[in-house]
Amino acid sequence: MESMLNKLKSTVTKVTADVTSAVMGNPVTREFDVGRHIASGGNGLAWKIFNGTKKSTKQEVAVFVFDKKLIDKYQKFEKDQIIDSLKRGVQQLTRLRHPRLLTVQHPLEESRDCLAFCTEPVFASLANVLGNWENLPPSISPDIKDYKLYDVETKYGLLQVSEGLSFLHSSVKMVHGNVTPENIILNKSGAWKIMGFDFCVSSTNPSEQEPKFPCKEWDPNLPSLCLPNPEYLAPEYILSVSCETASDMYSLGTVMYAVFNKGKPIFEVNKQDIYKSFSRQLDQLSRLGSSSLTNIPEEVREHVKLLLNVTPTVRPDADQMTKIPFFDDVGAVTLQYFDTLFQRDNLQKSQFFKGLPKVLPKLPKRVIVQRILPCLTSEFVNPDMVPFVLPNVLLIAEECTKEEYVKLILPELGPVFKQQEPIQILLIFLQKMDLLLTKTPPDEIKNSVLPMVYRALEAPSIQIQELCLNIIPTFANLIDYPSMKNALIPRIKNACLQTSSLAVRVNSLVCLGKILEYLDKWFVLDDILPFLQQIPSKEPAVLMGILGIYKCTFTHKKLGITKEQLAGKVLPHLIPLSIENNLNLNQFNSFISVIKEMLSRLESEHKTKLEQLHIMQEQQKSLDIGNSMNASEEIKVTNVGNQIDKVFNNIGTDLLTCESESKEDGLQNRHKRASLTLEEKQKLAKEQEQTQKLKSQQPLKPQVHKPVAPVKQTKDLTDTLMDNMSSLTSLSVSTPKLSTSSTFTSVPSAGLGMMFSTPIDNTKRNLTNGLNANMGFQTSGFNMPVNTNQNFFSSTSTSGVTKMTLGAPSTLPNFSALSVPPAGVKQTQQRPTDMSALNNLFGPQKPKVSMNQLSQQKPNQWLNQFVPPQGSPVMGSSVMGTQVNMMGQSAFGMQGNPFFSPQNFAQPPTTMTSSSSASNDLKDLFG
């Protein structure tokens, strides 16, 4: 693959280098820039054809170049003969001027390496189109490779060649002598032109006499470039050494045969034995039948047979061939008329252009673009012809691609856009505005097309304004929104307000109504609807136009009118208009129908809004009531908590003073409970219902996480307690009252601490329980830090935490000494303690607080029961012992613990020594 690419690259480089070296020294390059090699033509296709442009005017041309390297193989005199023949043909072509002959733009120039001359732009030679690609570049252009002749092109091409021969034979008195596909050139527009006058023969007789054309004998020793192509040469050239105009007609017949047979000539000639070949050809021509011409169209077959006749006088002349029915095709006639258009006056042109739209659809696009369009656009310089030419140009534009339109048509339309006279130009453009907006680039639309529309809206002609207003809605969707909003709409409004024509005003309103859907909602509400109130006219048509705009805006899904606009601007404007005297019954009904629809929507929308507001207000009220209920509940709970705190703060004093105060507190509490409002009672009832619902629901079951539990061993708390007790000293029981010095001590605590502290006597330690002198077990109390401001189970205590010393519980049985006193220490007998206080305490005046009630209270509330008020006397050891016992069983979660059960205390361990006095005291305690 790389080798192929490299080979191609080297070939292209070589060809480019050859062309450069061949042309650069030629004087033609002084005035013309030589471009790409596109084709080949002339006798033997010896001329290379290049694209070119004139340096001064940038005019496009074709540069014909003959490279002298092609004849290096010949002798010098042969080279000179070839060069002379080529020069003669170009010089003769330069002298002749006719539409059917190739036009020379620059005469032949010779340099050391080449011959060159310039002509009109060329596409290719007919031989190239028919498949003969000799002397073409290696990479043949697809335009030539894939080129197919249409019937109309073939017909009109042959007609053009016939007309060219007619000009040579009749006017110039010349025989071309070498009419072949190589010498027929297709220019850029597709026209067939004759060149290659190397072997032309002019008449020797004066013009008034019958022309006589001398002929040279065929010399097979001459180079091929010095001889005509024998395959297209008439037999008389070779056999009788004579020529006449009929000889060219024979050549035309062979060309027609080749055109319809893919470039293949009717006979192949052996150039080495040309006489024998022509003799054989003569016999075949004499027996030529229709079977040999099957590829030729039937309507021209007989004429071709006549052209190939052996007898020259039988052959039709060029003028007769131009008139055969085969060339009466509509397309061929149309193209022929375009070629003679410059000879027609304006009236004839206008008639022709009016009928052209009927013919254009029958012609191939390539023919229209190459042949017809240039002729049409050339007429734009004539303002009177523009209204007749412009519809055809726009019709062609519809069939063109956007690229073709921008390249071929739009540049020609630019000056026409700015023409204001005649007025029909503007009308034609307005009718084809959708086409212009679709294919014209946005910049050109903004600079050329839309200004033309604006001029039409501002034109003094009412007909132009009406037409413009009627056409604008058809292409409104193609106009960009800023241009419509800032330029088009204001001009439509001005046309409506400033015109004196009712038709223009009504059409303006209709136009606005049709383009509303391309506008945004707020522009319509802020700009279009207020404009309607500025219209001074009250004619029924104008009023209905106003109503139509209101209705379109009101009912359109994208637009719509807000209820504020309806109530404040639209209805106040429409209702007075509805009772105008100029309106008939149907128009009045239309107004009332629209007004009712507006009122209905206004009512429904506003009612919906009010309902939503009402619902929101109700919801807000319920939220406010709920918040107030929550606040009152919080106040109530706080009050109840304060009451409970007060009750249990004073419970010690109440128990020690009298029962009457407790009753009064109960009455006060009942009085407070009776003072609840109805709303609070309803709230409490709802809360109770909620509590019952919550209790009835299944409890939530969290995901069970089973960590590996360490092996627990039951700890004997009895031994621990006895060890702690034995380390304490007992107080002297000589008096039943505890010393107040050891009651409350401010201590820091890291939690709920239980400690035992007594004054220590180093000489004596009498362990008594405070109930019997014979029992030496006694605790000075539990040291319990209490914080009335924090949760009972809070962390380290701060200021406000006091240590309260509680006495030993009176319900505990008497124990013997937990430790043996040291030797030499005499245990003294003390008198029994007075039990009357205990009997009074647990008699009929026992406080009515059950253990279950205490256990259901919150920890901090429960603890407050055991905090005496400031300044109150210290509770006795018996009372506080009872309370601590209850605390130990309920608040500390030790309920059910075998150590704290009364049975354990009723049956002390065997290590303790009991006495009869202790038994008697227990009987007195528990009845």
mmCIF file with all atom_site columns, C-alpha atoms in Angstrom, residues 634-698:
data_model
loop_
_atom_site.group_PDB
_atom_site.id
_atom_site.type_symbol
_atom_site.label_atom_id
_atom_site.label_alt_id
_atom_site.label_comp_id
_atom_site.label_asym_id
_atom_site.label_entity_id
_atom_site.label_seq_id
_atom_site.pdbx_PDB_ins_code
_atom_site.Cartn_x
_atom_site.Cartn_y
_atom_site.Cartn_z
_atom_site.occupancy
_atom_site.B_iso_or_equiv
_atom_site.pdbx_formal_charge
_atom_site.auth_seq_id
_atom_site.auth_comp_id
_atom_site.auth_asym_id
_atom_site.auth_atom_id
_atom_site.pdbx_PDB_model_num
ATOM 1  C CA . GLU A 1 634 ? -44.877 21.832 79.626  1.00 0.00 ? 634 GLU A CA 1
ATOM 2  C CA . ILE A 1 635 ? -45.921 24.437 82.212  1.00 0.00 ? 635 ILE A CA 1
ATOM 3  C CA . LYS A 1 636 ? -48.277 21.940 83.807  1.00 0.00 ? 636 LYS A CA 1
ATOM 4  C CA . VAL A 1 637 ? -45.643 19.226 83.926  1.00 0.00 ? 637 VAL A CA 1
ATOM 5  C CA . THR A 1 638 ? -43.219 21.715 85.438  1.00 0.00 ? 638 THR A CA 1
ATOM 6  C CA . ASN A 1 639 ? -45.806 22.719 88.019  1.00 0.00 ? 639 ASN A CA 1
ATOM 7  C CA . VAL A 1 640 ? -46.610 19.124 88.833  1.00 0.00 ? 640 VAL A CA 1
ATOM 8  C CA . GLY A 1 641 ? -42.896 18.328 89.146  1.00 0.00 ? 641 GLY A CA 1
ATOM 9  C CA . ASN A 1 642 ? -42.428 21.295 91.432  1.00 0.00 ? 642 ASN A CA 1
ATOM 10 C CA . GLN A 1 643 ? -45.390 20.185 93.518  1.00 0.00 ? 643 GLN A CA 1
ATOM 11 C CA . ILE A 1 644 ? -44.008 16.659 93.803  1.00 0.00 ? 644 ILE A CA 1
ATOM 12 C CA . ASP A 1 645 ? -40.584 18.030 94.670  1.00 0.00 ? 645 ASP A CA 1
ATOM 13 C CA . LYS A 1 646 ? -42.116 20.219 97.310  1.00 0.00 ? 646 LYS A CA 1
ATOM 14 C CA . VAL A 1 647 ? -44.121 17.337 98.761  1.00 0.00 ? 647 VAL A CA 1
ATOM 15 C CA . PHE A 1 648 ? -41.153 15.042 99.059  1.00 0.00 ? 648 PHE A CA 1
ATOM 16 C CA . ASN A 1 649 ? -38.798 17.763 100.174 1.00 0.00 ? 649 ASN A CA 1
ATOM 17 C CA . ASN A 1 650 ? -41.102 18.404 103.074 1.00 0.00 ? 650 ASN A CA 1
ATOM 18 C CA . ILE A 1 651 ? -42.013 14.795 103.723 1.00 0.00 ? 651 ILE A CA 1
ATOM 19 C CA . GLY A 1 652 ? -39.463 14.468 106.531 1.00 0.00 ? 652 GLY A CA 1
ATOM 20 C CA . THR A 1 653 ? -40.770 17.531 108.311 1.00 0.00 ? 653 THR A CA 1
ATOM 21 C CA . ASP A 1 654 ? -44.366 16.460 107.729 1.00 0.00 ? 654 ASP A CA 1
ATOM 22 C CA . LEU A 1 655 ? -43.687 13.029 109.126 1.00 0.00 ? 655 LEU A CA 1
ATOM 23 C CA . LEU A 1 656 ? -41.956 14.516 112.162 1.00 0.00 ? 656 LEU A CA 1
ATOM 24 C CA . THR A 1 657 ? -44.482 17.266 112.783 1.00 0.00 ? 657 THR A CA 1
ATOM 25 C CA . CYS A 1 658 ? -48.033 16.283 112.110 1.00 0.00 ? 658 CYS A CA 1
ATOM 26 C CA . GLU A 1 659 ? -50.368 14.638 109.715 1.00 0.00 ? 659 GLU A CA 1
ATOM 27 C CA . SER A 1 660 ? -52.553 17.689 109.340 1.00 0.00 ? 660 SER A CA 1
ATOM 28 C CA . GLU A 1 661 ? -50.065 19.476 107.109 1.00 0.00 ? 661 GLU A CA 1
ATOM 29 C CA . SER A 1 662 ? -49.953 16.466 104.831 1.00 0.00 ? 662 SER A CA 1
ATOM 30 C CA . LYS A 1 663 ? -53.720 16.549 104.558 1.00 0.00 ? 663 LYS A CA 1
ATOM 31 C CA . GLU A 1 664 ? -53.650 20.238 103.741 1.00 0.00 ? 664 GLU A CA 1
ATOM 32 C CA . ASP A 1 665 ? -51.090 19.602 101.005 1.00 0.00 ? 665 ASP A CA 1
ATOM 33 C CA . GLY A 1 666 ? -53.330 16.883 99.660  1.00 0.00 ? 666 GLY A CA 1
ATOM 34 C CA . LEU A 1 667 ? -56.281 19.228 99.625  1.00 0.00 ? 667 LEU A CA 1
ATOM 35 C CA . GLN A 1 668 ? -54.218 21.873 97.896  1.00 0.00 ? 668 GLN A CA 1
ATOM 36 C CA . ASN A 1 669 ? -53.054 19.374 95.275  1.00 0.00 ? 669 ASN A CA 1
ATOM 37 C CA . ARG A 1 670 ? -56.592 18.248 94.673  1.00 0.00 ? 670 ARG A CA 1
ATOM 38 C CA . HIS A 1 671 ? -57.636 21.839 94.371  1.00 0.00 ? 671 HIS A CA 1
ATOM 39 C CA . LYS A 1 672 ? -54.913 22.470 91.804  1.00 0.00 ? 672 LYS A CA 1
ATOM 40 C CA . ARG A 1 673 ? -55.896 19.387 89.869  1.00 0.00 ? 673 ARG A CA 1
ATOM 41 C CA . ALA A 1 674 ? -59.489 20.524 89.876  1.00 0.00 ? 674 ALA A CA 1
ATOM 42 C CA . SER A 1 675 ? -58.493 23.897 88.409  1.00 0.00 ? 675 SER A CA 1
ATOM 43 C CA . LEU A 1 676 ? -57.486 22.454 84.927  1.00 0.00 ? 676 LEU A CA 1
ATOM 44 C CA . THR A 1 677 ? -59.185 24.057 81.916  1.00 0.00 ? 677 THR A CA 1
ATOM 45 C CA . LEU A 1 678 ? -61.416 22.097 79.529  1.00 0.00 ? 678 LEU A CA 1
ATOM 46 C CA . GLU A 1 679 ? -58.853 22.217 76.716  1.00 0.00 ? 679 GLU A CA 1
ATOM 47 C CA . GLU A 1 680 ? -56.179 20.864 79.042  1.00 0.00 ? 680 GLU A CA 1
ATOM 48 C CA . LYS A 1 681 ? -58.487 18.063 80.135  1.00 0.00 ? 681 LYS A CA 1
ATOM 49 C CA . GLN A 1 682 ? -59.195 17.222 76.466  1.00 0.00 ? 682 GLN A CA 1
ATOM 50 C CA . LYS A 1 683 ? -55.495 17.228 75.769  1.00 0.00 ? 683 LYS A CA 1
ATOM 51 C CA . LEU A 1 684 ? -54.891 14.916 78.738  1.00 0.00 ? 684 LEU A CA 1
ATOM 52 C CA . ALA A 1 685 ? -57.621 12.580 77.500  1.00 0.00 ? 685 ALA A CA 1
ATOM 53 C CA . LYS A 1 686 ? -55.972 12.485 74.029  1.00 0.00 ? 686 LYS A CA 1
ATOM 54 C CA . GLU A 1 687 ? -52.629 11.764 75.588  1.00 0.00 ? 687 GLU A CA 1
ATOM 55 C CA . GLN A 1 688 ? -54.135 8.905  77.585  1.00 0.00 ? 688 GLN A CA 1
ATOM 56 C CA . GLU A 1 689 ? -55.627 7.485  74.391  1.00 0.00 ? 689 GLU A CA 1
ATOM 57 C CA . GLN A 1 690 ? -52.254 7.791  72.684  1.00 0.00 ? 690 GLN A CA 1
ATOM 58 C CA . THR A 1 691 ? -50.627 6.022  75.630  1.00 0.00 ? 691 THR A CA 1
ATOM 59 C CA . GLN A 1 692 ? -53.117 3.162  75.401  1.00 0.00 ? 692 GLN A CA 1
ATOM 60 C CA . LYS A 1 693 ? -52.479 2.856  71.652  1.00 0.00 ? 693 LYS A CA 1
ATOM 61 C CA . LEU A 1 694 ? -48.748 2.792  72.190  1.00 0.00 ? 694 LEU A CA 1
ATOM 62 C CA . LYS A 1 695 ? -49.098 0.146  74.886  1.00 0.00 ? 695 LYS A CA 1
ATOM 63 C CA . SER A 1 696 ? -51.256 -1.997 72.621  1.00 0.00 ? 696 SER A CA 1
ATOM 64 C CA . GLN A 1 697 ? -48.673 -1.892 69.819  1.00 0.00 ? 697 GLN A CA 1
ATOM 65 C CA . GLN A 1 698 ? -46.081 -4.575 69.504  1.00 0.00 ? 698 GLN A CA 1
#
